[in-house]
PDB file of C-alpha atoms in Angstrom:
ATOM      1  CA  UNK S   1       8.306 -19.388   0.658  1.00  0.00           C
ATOM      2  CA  UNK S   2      11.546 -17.513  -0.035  1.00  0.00           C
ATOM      3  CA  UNK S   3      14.302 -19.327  -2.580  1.00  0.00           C
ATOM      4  CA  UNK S   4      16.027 -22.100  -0.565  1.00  0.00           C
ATOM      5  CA  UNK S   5      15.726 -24.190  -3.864  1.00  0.00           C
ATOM      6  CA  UNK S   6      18.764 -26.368  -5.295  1.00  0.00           C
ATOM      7  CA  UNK S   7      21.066 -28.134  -4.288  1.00  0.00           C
ATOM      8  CA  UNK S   8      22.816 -26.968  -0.546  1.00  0.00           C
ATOM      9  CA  UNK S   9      25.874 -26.103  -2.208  1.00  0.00           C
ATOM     10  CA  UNK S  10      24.345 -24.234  -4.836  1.00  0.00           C
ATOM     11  CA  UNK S  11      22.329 -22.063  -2.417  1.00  0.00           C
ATOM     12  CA  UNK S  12      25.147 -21.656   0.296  1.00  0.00           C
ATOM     13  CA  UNK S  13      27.048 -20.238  -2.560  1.00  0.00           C
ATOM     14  CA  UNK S  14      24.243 -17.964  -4.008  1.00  0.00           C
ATOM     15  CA  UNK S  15      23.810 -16.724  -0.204  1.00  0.00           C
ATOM     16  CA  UNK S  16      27.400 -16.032   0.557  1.00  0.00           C
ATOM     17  CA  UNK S  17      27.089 -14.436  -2.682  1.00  0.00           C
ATOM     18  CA  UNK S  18      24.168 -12.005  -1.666  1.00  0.00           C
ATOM     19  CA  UNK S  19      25.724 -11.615   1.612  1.00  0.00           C
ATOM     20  CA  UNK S  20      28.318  -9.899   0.073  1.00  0.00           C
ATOM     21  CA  UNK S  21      26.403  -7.131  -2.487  1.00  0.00           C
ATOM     22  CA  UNK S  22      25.580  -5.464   0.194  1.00  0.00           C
ATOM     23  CA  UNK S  23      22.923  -7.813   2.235  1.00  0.00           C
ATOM     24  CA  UNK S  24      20.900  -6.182   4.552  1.00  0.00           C
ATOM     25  CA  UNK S  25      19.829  -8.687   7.886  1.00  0.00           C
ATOM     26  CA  UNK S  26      15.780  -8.519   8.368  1.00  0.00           C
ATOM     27  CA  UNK S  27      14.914 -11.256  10.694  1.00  0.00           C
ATOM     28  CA  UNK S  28      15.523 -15.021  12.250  1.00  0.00           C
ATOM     29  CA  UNK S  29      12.767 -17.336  12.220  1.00  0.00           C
ATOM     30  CA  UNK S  30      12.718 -19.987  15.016  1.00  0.00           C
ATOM     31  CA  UNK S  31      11.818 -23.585  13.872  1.00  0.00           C
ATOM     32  CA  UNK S  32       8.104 -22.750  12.781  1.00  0.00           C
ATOM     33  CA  UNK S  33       9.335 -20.146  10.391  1.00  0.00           C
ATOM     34  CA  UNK S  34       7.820 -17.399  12.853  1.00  0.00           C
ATOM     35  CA  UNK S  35       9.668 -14.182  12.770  1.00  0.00           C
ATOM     36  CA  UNK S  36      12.013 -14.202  16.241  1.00  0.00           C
ATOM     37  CA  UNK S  37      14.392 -11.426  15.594  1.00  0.00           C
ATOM     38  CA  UNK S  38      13.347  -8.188  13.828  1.00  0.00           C
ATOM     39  CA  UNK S  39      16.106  -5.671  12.614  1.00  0.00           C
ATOM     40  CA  UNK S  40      15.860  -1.953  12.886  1.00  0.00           C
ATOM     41  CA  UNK S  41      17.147  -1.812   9.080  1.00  0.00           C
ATOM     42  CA  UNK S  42      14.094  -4.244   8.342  1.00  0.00           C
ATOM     43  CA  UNK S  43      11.767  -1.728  10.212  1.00  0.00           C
ATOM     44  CA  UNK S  44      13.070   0.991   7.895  1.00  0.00           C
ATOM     45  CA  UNK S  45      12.728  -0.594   5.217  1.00  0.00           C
ATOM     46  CA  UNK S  46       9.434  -2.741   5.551  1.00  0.00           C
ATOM     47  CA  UNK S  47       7.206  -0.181   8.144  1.00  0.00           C
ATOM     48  CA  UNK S  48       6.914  -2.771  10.689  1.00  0.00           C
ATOM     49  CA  UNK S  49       7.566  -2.478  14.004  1.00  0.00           C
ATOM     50  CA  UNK S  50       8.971  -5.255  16.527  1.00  0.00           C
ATOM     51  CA  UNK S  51       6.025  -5.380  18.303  1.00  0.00           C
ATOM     52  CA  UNK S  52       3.774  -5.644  15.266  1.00  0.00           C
ATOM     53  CA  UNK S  53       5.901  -8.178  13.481  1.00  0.00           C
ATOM     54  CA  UNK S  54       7.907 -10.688  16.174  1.00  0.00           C
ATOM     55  CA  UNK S  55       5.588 -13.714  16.288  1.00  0.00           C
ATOM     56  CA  UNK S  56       3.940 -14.091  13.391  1.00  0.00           C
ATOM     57  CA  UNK S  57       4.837 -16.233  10.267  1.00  0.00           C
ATOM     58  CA  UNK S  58       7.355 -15.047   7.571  1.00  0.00           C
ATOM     59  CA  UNK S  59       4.814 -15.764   4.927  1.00  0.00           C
ATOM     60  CA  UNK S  60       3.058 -12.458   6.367  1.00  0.00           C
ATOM     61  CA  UNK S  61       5.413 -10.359   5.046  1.00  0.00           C
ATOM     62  CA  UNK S  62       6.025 -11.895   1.448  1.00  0.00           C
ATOM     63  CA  UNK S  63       4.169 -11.897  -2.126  1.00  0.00           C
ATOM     64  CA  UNK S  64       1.811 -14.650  -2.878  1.00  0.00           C
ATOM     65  CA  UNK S  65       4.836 -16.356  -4.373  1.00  0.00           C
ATOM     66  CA  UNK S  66       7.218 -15.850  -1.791  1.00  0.00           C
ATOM     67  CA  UNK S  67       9.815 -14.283  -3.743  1.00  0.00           C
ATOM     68  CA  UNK S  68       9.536 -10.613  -2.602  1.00  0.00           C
ATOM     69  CA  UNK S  69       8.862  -8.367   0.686  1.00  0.00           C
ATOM     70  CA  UNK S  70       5.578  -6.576   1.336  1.00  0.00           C
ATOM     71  CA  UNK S  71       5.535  -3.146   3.102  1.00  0.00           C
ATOM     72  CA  UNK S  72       3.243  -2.167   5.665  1.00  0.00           C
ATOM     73  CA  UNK S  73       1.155  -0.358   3.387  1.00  0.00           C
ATOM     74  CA  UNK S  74       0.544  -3.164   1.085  1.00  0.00           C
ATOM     75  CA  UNK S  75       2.934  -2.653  -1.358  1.00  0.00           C
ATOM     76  CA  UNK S  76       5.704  -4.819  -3.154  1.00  0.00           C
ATOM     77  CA  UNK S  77       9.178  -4.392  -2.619  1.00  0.00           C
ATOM     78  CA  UNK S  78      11.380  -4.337  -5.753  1.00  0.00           C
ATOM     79  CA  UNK S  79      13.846  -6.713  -3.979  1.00  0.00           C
ATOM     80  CA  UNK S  80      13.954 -10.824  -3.203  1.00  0.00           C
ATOM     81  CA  UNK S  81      14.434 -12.645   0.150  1.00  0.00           C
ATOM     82  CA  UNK S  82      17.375 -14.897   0.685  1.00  0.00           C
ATOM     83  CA  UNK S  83      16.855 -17.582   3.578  1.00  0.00           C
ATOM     84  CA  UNK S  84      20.458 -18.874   5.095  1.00  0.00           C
ATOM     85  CA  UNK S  85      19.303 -22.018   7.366  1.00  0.00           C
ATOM     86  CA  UNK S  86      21.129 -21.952  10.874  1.00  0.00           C
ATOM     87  CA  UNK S  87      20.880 -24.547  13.626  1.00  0.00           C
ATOM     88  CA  UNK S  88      20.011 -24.018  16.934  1.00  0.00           C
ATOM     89  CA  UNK S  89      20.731 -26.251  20.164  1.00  0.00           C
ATOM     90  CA  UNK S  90      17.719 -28.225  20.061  1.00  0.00           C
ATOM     91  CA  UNK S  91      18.432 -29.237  16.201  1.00  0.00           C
ATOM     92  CA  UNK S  92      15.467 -26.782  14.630  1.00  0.00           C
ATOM     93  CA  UNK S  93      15.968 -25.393  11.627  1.00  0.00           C
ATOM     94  CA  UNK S  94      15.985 -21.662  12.167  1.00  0.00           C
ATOM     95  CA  UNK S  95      16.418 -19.184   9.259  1.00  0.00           C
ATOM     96  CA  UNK S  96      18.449 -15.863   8.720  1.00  0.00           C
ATOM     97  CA  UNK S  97      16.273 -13.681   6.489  1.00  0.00           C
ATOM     98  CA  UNK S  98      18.177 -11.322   4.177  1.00  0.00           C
ATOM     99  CA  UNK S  99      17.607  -9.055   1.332  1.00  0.00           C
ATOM    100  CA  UNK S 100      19.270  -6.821  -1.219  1.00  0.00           C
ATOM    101  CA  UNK S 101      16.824  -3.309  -1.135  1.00  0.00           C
ATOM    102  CA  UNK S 102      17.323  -1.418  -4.868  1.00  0.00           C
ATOM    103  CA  UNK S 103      18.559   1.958  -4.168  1.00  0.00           C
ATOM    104  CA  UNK S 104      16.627   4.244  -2.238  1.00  0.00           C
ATOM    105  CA  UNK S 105      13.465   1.433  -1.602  1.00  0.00           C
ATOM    106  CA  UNK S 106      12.903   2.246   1.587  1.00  0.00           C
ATOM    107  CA  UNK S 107      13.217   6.295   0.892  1.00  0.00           C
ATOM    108  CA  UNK S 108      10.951   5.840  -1.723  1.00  0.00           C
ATOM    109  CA  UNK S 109       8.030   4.022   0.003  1.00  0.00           C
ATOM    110  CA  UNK S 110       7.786   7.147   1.972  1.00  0.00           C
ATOM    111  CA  UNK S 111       8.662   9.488  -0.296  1.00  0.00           C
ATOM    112  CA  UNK S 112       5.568   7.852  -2.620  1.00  0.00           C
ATOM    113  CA  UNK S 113       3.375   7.887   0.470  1.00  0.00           C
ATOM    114  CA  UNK S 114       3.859  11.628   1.450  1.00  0.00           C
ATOM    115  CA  UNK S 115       3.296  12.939  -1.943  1.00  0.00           C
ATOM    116  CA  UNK S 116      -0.085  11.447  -2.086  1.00  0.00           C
ATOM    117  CA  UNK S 117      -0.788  12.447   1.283  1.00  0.00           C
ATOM    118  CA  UNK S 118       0.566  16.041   1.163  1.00  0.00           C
ATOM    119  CA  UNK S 119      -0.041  17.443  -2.349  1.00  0.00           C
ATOM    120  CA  UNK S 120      -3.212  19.650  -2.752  1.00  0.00           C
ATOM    121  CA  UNK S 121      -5.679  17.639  -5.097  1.00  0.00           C
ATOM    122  CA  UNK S 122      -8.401  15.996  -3.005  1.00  0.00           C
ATOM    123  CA  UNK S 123      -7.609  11.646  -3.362  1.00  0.00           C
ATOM    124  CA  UNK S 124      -9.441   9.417  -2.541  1.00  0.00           C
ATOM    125  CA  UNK S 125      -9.840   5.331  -2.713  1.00  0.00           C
ATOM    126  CA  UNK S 126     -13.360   3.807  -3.072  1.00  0.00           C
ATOM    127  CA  UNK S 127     -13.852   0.083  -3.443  1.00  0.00           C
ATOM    128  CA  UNK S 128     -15.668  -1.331  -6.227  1.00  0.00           C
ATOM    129  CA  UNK S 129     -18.919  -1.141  -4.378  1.00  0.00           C
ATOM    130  CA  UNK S 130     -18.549   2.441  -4.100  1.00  0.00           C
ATOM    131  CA  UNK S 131     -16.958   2.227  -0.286  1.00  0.00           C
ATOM    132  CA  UNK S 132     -14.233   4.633   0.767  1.00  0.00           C
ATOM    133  CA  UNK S 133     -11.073   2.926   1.843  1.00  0.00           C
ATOM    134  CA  UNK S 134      -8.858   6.094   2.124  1.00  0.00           C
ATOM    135  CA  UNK S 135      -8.325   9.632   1.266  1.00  0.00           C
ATOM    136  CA  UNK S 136      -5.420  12.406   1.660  1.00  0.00           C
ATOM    137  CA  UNK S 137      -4.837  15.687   4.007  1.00  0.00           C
ATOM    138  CA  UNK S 138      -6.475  17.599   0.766  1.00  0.00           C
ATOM    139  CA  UNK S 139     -10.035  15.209   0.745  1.00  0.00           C
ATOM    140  CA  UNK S 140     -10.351  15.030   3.981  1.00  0.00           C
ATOM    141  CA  UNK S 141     -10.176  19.031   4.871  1.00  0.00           C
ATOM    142  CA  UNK S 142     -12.460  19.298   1.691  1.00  0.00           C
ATOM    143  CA  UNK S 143     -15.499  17.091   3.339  1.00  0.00           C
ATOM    144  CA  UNK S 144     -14.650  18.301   7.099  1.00  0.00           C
ATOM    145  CA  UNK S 145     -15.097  15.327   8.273  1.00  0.00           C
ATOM    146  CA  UNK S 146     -12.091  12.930   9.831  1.00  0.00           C
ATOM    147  CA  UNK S 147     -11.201   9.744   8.030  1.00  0.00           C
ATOM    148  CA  UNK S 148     -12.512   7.543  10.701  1.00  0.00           C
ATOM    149  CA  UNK S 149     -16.047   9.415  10.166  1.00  0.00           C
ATOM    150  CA  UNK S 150     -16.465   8.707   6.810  1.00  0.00           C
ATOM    151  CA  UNK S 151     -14.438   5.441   5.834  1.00  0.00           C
ATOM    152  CA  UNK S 152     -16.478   2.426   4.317  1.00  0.00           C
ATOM    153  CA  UNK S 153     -19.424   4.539   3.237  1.00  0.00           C
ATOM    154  CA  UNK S 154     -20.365   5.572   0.224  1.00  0.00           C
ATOM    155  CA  UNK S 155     -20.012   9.158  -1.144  1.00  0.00           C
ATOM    156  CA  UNK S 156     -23.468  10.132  -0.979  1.00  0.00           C
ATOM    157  CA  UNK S 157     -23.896   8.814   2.427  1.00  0.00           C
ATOM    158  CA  UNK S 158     -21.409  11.969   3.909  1.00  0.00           C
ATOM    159  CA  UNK S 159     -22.271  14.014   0.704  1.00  0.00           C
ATOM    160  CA  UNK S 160     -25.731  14.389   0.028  1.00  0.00           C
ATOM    161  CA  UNK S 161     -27.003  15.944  -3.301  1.00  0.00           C
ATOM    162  CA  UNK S 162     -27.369  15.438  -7.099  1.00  0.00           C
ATOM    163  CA  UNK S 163     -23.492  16.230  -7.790  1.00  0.00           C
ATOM    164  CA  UNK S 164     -22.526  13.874  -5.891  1.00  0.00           C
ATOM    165  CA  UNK S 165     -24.366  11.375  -7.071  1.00  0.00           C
ATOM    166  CA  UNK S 166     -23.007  11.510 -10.080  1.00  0.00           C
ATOM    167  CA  UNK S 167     -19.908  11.369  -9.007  1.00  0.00           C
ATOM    168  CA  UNK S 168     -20.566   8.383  -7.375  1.00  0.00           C
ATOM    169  CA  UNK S 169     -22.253   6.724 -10.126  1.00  0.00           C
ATOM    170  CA  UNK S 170     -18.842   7.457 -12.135  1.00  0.00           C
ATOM    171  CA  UNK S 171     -17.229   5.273  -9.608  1.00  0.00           C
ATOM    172  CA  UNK S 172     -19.214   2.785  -9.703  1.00  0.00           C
ATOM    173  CA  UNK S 173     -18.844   2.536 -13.145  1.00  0.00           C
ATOM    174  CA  UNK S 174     -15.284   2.496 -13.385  1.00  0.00           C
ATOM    175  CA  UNK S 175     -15.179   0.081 -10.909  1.00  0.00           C
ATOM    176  CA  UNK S 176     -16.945  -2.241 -13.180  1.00  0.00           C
ATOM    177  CA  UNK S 177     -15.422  -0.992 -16.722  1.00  0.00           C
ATOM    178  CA  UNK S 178     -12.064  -0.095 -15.622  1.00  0.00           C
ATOM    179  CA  UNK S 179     -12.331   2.988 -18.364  1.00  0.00           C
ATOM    180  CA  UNK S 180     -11.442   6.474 -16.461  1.00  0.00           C
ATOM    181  CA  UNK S 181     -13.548   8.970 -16.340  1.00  0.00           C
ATOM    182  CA  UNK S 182     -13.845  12.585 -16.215  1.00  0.00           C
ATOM    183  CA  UNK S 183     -16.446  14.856 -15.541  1.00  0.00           C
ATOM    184  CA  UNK S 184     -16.722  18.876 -13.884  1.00  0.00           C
ATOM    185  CA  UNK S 185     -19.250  19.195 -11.013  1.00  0.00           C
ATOM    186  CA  UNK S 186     -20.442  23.143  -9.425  1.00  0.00           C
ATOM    187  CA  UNK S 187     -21.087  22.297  -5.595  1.00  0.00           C
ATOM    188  CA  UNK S 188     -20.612  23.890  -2.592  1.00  0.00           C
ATOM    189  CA  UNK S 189     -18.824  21.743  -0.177  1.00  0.00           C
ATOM    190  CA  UNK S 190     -19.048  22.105   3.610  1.00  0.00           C
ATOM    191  CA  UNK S 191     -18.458  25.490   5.380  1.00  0.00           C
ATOM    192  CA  UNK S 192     -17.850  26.742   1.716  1.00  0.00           C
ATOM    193  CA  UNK S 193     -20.557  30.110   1.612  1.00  0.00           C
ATOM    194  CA  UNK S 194     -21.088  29.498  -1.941  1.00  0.00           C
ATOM    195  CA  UNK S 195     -20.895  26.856  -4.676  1.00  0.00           C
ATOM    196  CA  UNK S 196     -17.422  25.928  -6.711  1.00  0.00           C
ATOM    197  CA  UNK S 197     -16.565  24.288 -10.325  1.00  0.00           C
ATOM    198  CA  UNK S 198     -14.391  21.291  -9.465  1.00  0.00           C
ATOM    199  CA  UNK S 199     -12.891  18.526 -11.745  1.00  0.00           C
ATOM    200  CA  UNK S 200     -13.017  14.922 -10.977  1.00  0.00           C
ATOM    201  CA  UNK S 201     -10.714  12.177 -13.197  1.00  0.00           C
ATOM    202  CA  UNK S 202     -11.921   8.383 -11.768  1.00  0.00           C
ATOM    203  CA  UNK S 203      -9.339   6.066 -12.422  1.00  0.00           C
ATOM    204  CA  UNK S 204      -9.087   2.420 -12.246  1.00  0.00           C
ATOM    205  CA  UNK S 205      -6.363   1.212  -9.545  1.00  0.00           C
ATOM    206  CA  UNK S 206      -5.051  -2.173 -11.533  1.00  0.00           C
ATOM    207  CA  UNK S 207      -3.041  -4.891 -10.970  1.00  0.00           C
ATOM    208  CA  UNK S 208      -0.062  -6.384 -13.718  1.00  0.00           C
ATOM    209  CA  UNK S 209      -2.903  -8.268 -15.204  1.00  0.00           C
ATOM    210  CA  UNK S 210      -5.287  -5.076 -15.557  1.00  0.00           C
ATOM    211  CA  UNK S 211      -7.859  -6.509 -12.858  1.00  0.00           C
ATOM    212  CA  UNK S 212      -9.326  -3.439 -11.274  1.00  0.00           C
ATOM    213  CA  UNK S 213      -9.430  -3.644  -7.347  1.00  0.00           C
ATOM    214  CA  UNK S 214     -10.325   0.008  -6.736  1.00  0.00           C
ATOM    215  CA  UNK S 215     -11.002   3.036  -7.676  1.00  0.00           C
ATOM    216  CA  UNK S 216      -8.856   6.447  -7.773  1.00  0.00           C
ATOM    217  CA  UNK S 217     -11.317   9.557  -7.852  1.00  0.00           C
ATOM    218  CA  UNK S 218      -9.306  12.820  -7.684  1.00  0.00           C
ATOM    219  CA  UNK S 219     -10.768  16.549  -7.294  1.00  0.00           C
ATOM    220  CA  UNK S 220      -9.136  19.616  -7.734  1.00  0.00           C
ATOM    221  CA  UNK S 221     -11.512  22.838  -7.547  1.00  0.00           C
ATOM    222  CA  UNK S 222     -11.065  25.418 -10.038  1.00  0.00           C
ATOM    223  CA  UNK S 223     -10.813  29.268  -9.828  1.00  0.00           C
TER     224      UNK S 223
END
Protein backbone atom coordinates (compact mmCIF):
# COMPACT_ATOMS: atom_id res chain seq x y z
CA UNK A 1 0.00 0.00 0.00
CA UNK A 2 0.99 3.67 -0.27
CA UNK A 3 3.07 5.33 2.94
CA UNK A 4 0.51 5.95 5.73
CA UNK A 5 3.34 4.65 8.11
CA UNK A 6 4.25 6.50 11.54
CA UNK A 7 2.87 7.98 13.85
CA UNK A 8 -0.60 10.28 12.78
CA UNK A 9 1.14 13.32 13.53
CA UNK A 10 4.12 12.49 11.75
CA UNK A 11 2.22 11.64 8.54
CA UNK A 12 -0.41 14.55 8.77
CA UNK A 13 2.63 16.67 8.80
CA UNK A 14 4.56 14.90 5.92
CA UNK A 15 1.09 15.22 3.91
CA UNK A 16 0.41 18.84 4.56
CA UNK A 17 3.91 18.97 3.62
CA UNK A 18 3.45 17.31 0.09
CA UNK A 19 0.29 19.09 -0.27
CA UNK A 20 2.09 22.05 -0.49
CA UNK A 21 5.19 21.22 -3.25
CA UNK A 22 2.91 21.28 -5.58
CA UNK A 23 0.49 18.05 -4.91
CA UNK A 24 -1.42 16.97 -7.62
CA UNK A 25 -5.16 15.22 -6.43
CA UNK A 26 -5.53 11.60 -8.27
CA UNK A 27 -8.33 9.87 -6.60
CA UNK A 28 -10.62 9.06 -3.27
CA UNK A 29 -11.00 5.62 -2.28
CA UNK A 30 -14.27 4.71 -0.45
CA UNK A 31 -13.85 2.40 2.65
CA UNK A 32 -12.54 -0.75 0.63
CA UNK A 33 -9.71 1.25 -0.76
CA UNK A 34 -11.54 1.09 -4.30
CA UNK A 35 -10.85 4.04 -6.44
CA UNK A 36 -14.30 6.40 -6.16
CA UNK A 37 -13.16 9.63 -7.59
CA UNK A 38 -10.76 9.83 -10.57
CA UNK A 39 -9.12 13.27 -11.51
CA UNK A 40 -8.65 14.52 -15.00
CA UNK A 41 -4.91 15.52 -13.89
CA UNK A 42 -4.62 11.72 -12.77
CA UNK A 43 -5.90 10.68 -16.31
CA UNK A 44 -3.12 12.80 -17.80
CA UNK A 45 -0.80 11.70 -16.00
CA UNK A 46 -1.50 7.86 -15.44
CA UNK A 47 -3.48 6.97 -19.11
CA UNK A 48 -6.49 5.85 -17.39
CA UNK A 49 -9.69 6.77 -18.02
CA UNK A 50 -12.74 7.13 -15.45
CA UNK A 51 -14.45 4.49 -16.84
CA UNK A 52 -11.49 2.13 -16.92
CA UNK A 53 -10.28 2.98 -13.46
CA UNK A 54 -13.46 4.00 -10.93
CA UNK A 55 -14.13 0.70 -9.15
CA UNK A 56 -11.34 -1.14 -8.91
CA UNK A 57 -8.72 -1.35 -6.04
CA UNK A 58 -5.89 1.26 -5.59
CA UNK A 59 -3.40 -1.52 -5.45
CA UNK A 60 -4.11 -1.75 -9.39
CA UNK A 61 -2.45 1.15 -10.09
CA UNK A 62 0.76 0.89 -7.78
CA UNK A 63 4.30 -1.04 -7.84
CA UNK A 64 4.53 -4.33 -6.15
CA UNK A 65 5.60 -2.31 -3.14
CA UNK A 66 3.13 0.23 -3.14
CA UNK A 67 5.30 3.11 -3.15
CA UNK A 68 4.92 4.36 -6.78
CA UNK A 69 2.16 4.83 -9.69
CA UNK A 70 1.94 2.55 -12.72
CA UNK A 71 0.89 3.97 -16.15
CA UNK A 72 -1.38 2.40 -18.43
CA UNK A 73 1.25 1.05 -20.45
CA UNK A 74 2.96 -0.75 -17.73
CA UNK A 75 5.41 1.49 -16.78
CA UNK A 76 6.69 3.08 -13.39
CA UNK A 77 6.18 6.47 -12.50
CA UNK A 78 9.22 8.32 -11.08
CA UNK A 79 6.97 9.76 -8.31
CA UNK A 80 5.39 8.30 -4.72
CA UNK A 81 1.73 8.23 -3.53
CA UNK A 82 0.70 10.09 -0.45
CA UNK A 83 -2.66 8.74 1.21
CA UNK A 84 -4.47 11.63 3.51
CA UNK A 85 -7.30 9.48 5.44
CA UNK A 86 -10.76 11.40 5.44
CA UNK A 87 -13.97 10.33 7.15
CA UNK A 88 -17.09 9.95 5.70
CA UNK A 89 -20.71 9.93 7.37
CA UNK A 90 -20.95 6.39 7.97
CA UNK A 91 -17.38 6.41 9.90
CA UNK A 92 -15.30 4.55 6.82
CA UNK A 93 -12.09 5.37 6.34
CA UNK A 94 -11.87 6.88 2.89
CA UNK A 95 -8.54 8.06 1.39
CA UNK A 96 -7.38 11.19 -0.68
CA UNK A 97 -4.72 9.91 -3.08
CA UNK A 98 -2.02 12.44 -4.01
CA UNK A 99 1.23 12.63 -5.73
CA UNK A 100 4.14 14.87 -6.59
CA UNK A 101 4.80 14.00 -10.73
CA UNK A 102 8.83 14.97 -11.52
CA UNK A 103 8.79 17.47 -14.20
CA UNK A 104 7.39 16.71 -17.38
CA UNK A 105 6.27 12.75 -16.23
CA UNK A 106 3.32 12.75 -17.79
CA UNK A 107 4.80 14.58 -21.17
CA UNK A 108 7.31 12.16 -21.16
CA UNK A 109 5.31 8.87 -21.01
CA UNK A 110 4.01 9.99 -24.29
CA UNK A 111 6.68 11.57 -25.62
CA UNK A 112 8.69 7.95 -24.93
CA UNK A 113 5.71 6.14 -26.42
CA UNK A 114 5.49 8.11 -29.77
CA UNK A 115 9.09 7.89 -30.53
CA UNK A 116 8.99 4.20 -30.50
CA UNK A 117 5.90 4.15 -32.32
CA UNK A 118 6.71 6.79 -34.99
CA UNK A 119 10.44 6.57 -35.82
CA UNK A 120 11.34 4.49 -38.98
CA UNK A 121 13.28 1.30 -37.70
CA UNK A 122 10.95 -1.71 -37.70
CA UNK A 123 10.42 -2.71 -33.42
CA UNK A 124 9.21 -5.22 -32.29
CA UNK A 125 8.57 -7.19 -28.75
CA UNK A 126 8.68 -11.04 -28.71
CA UNK A 127 8.31 -12.98 -25.48
CA UNK A 128 10.79 -15.37 -24.40
CA UNK A 129 9.08 -18.17 -26.21
CA UNK A 130 9.51 -16.41 -29.34
CA UNK A 131 5.70 -14.79 -29.24
CA UNK A 132 5.10 -11.28 -30.52
CA UNK A 133 3.65 -8.98 -27.94
CA UNK A 134 3.96 -5.69 -29.97
CA UNK A 135 5.50 -3.87 -32.77
CA UNK A 136 5.61 -0.09 -34.19
CA UNK A 137 3.96 1.87 -37.35
CA UNK A 138 7.54 0.92 -39.10
CA UNK A 139 7.15 -3.29 -38.36
CA UNK A 140 3.95 -3.45 -38.94
CA UNK A 141 3.88 -1.67 -42.63
CA UNK A 142 7.09 -3.86 -43.17
CA UNK A 143 5.09 -7.41 -42.71
CA UNK A 144 1.63 -5.92 -44.17
CA UNK A 145 -0.10 -7.42 -41.90
CA UNK A 146 -2.16 -5.50 -38.85
CA UNK A 147 -1.05 -6.05 -35.30
CA UNK A 148 -4.08 -7.95 -34.35
CA UNK A 149 -3.12 -10.49 -37.33
CA UNK A 150 0.03 -11.36 -36.22
CA UNK A 151 0.30 -10.84 -32.30
CA UNK A 152 1.23 -13.99 -30.11
CA UNK A 153 2.76 -15.93 -32.97
CA UNK A 154 5.94 -16.58 -33.69
CA UNK A 155 7.98 -14.94 -36.51
CA UNK A 156 8.08 -17.72 -38.79
CA UNK A 157 4.49 -18.41 -38.42
CA UNK A 158 3.62 -14.80 -40.55
CA UNK A 159 7.18 -14.99 -42.12
CA UNK A 160 7.99 -18.07 -43.70
CA UNK A 161 11.58 -18.83 -44.97
CA UNK A 162 15.21 -19.60 -43.93
CA UNK A 163 15.97 -15.78 -42.98
CA UNK A 164 13.62 -15.69 -40.84
CA UNK A 165 14.31 -18.43 -39.10
CA UNK A 166 17.26 -17.32 -38.11
CA UNK A 167 16.13 -14.46 -36.96
CA UNK A 168 13.94 -16.14 -34.85
CA UNK A 169 16.34 -18.51 -33.50
CA UNK A 170 18.39 -15.21 -32.43
CA UNK A 171 15.45 -14.43 -30.31
CA UNK A 172 15.08 -17.23 -28.84
CA UNK A 173 18.40 -17.20 -27.82
CA UNK A 174 18.56 -13.96 -26.33
CA UNK A 175 15.65 -14.66 -24.59
CA UNK A 176 17.45 -17.33 -22.77
CA UNK A 177 21.14 -15.66 -22.61
CA UNK A 178 20.18 -12.16 -22.30
CA UNK A 179 23.48 -11.37 -24.65
CA UNK A 180 22.30 -9.07 -27.79
CA UNK A 181 22.71 -10.02 -30.89
CA UNK A 182 23.32 -8.87 -34.28
CA UNK A 183 23.16 -10.33 -37.48
CA UNK A 184 22.34 -8.90 -41.52
CA UNK A 185 19.64 -10.92 -43.35
CA UNK A 186 18.89 -10.37 -47.67
CA UNK A 187 14.98 -11.06 -47.89
CA UNK A 188 12.35 -9.81 -49.71
CA UNK A 189 9.52 -8.86 -47.53
CA UNK A 190 5.89 -8.69 -48.67
CA UNK A 191 4.82 -6.71 -51.81
CA UNK A 192 8.65 -5.89 -52.00
CA UNK A 193 9.47 -7.06 -56.08
CA UNK A 194 12.84 -8.01 -55.06
CA UNK A 195 14.99 -9.04 -52.09
CA UNK A 196 16.73 -6.34 -49.49
CA UNK A 197 19.93 -6.42 -46.99
CA UNK A 198 18.45 -5.54 -43.60
CA UNK A 199 20.11 -5.39 -40.09
CA UNK A 200 18.64 -6.87 -37.05
CA UNK A 201 20.22 -5.97 -33.25
CA UNK A 202 18.09 -8.47 -30.59
CA UNK A 203 18.22 -7.05 -27.36
CA UNK A 204 17.31 -8.23 -24.02
CA UNK A 205 14.38 -6.04 -22.37
CA UNK A 206 15.62 -6.28 -18.43
CA UNK A 207 14.49 -5.47 -15.30
CA UNK A 208 16.83 -3.49 -12.26
CA UNK A 209 17.97 -6.92 -11.41
CA UNK A 210 18.99 -7.89 -15.15
CA UNK A 211 16.11 -10.64 -15.40
CA UNK A 212 15.20 -10.69 -19.04
CA UNK A 213 11.31 -10.62 -19.64
CA UNK A 214 11.46 -9.97 -23.39
CA UNK A 215 13.00 -9.47 -26.20
CA UNK A 216 13.73 -6.17 -28.40
CA UNK A 217 14.47 -7.21 -32.15
CA UNK A 218 14.92 -4.08 -34.32
CA UNK A 219 15.31 -3.94 -38.32
CA UNK A 220 16.32 -1.27 -40.35
CA UNK A 221 16.83 -2.18 -44.22
CA UNK A 222 19.77 -0.91 -45.88
CA UNK A 223 20.33 0.84 -49.28
Amino acid sequence: MPRTDGPPGRRARRLDKAHTVESVTLAVTDGDTRVAYWSREAQELLGYTPVEIIGRPLDYLLSADGTTLRHRDGSLLDTQVHLSPLLGATQQQNFLVTTIPSPGTGKLQDLMWWMLEQQSPALSIYDREGRLLWSNEAARRTVDLAQSEVRGRRLTEFLPGSAFEEVERRILRVGETGEPEYTEVFVALPREPRAHAWTVDVFPLKDAHGRVHAVGPGGQRLL
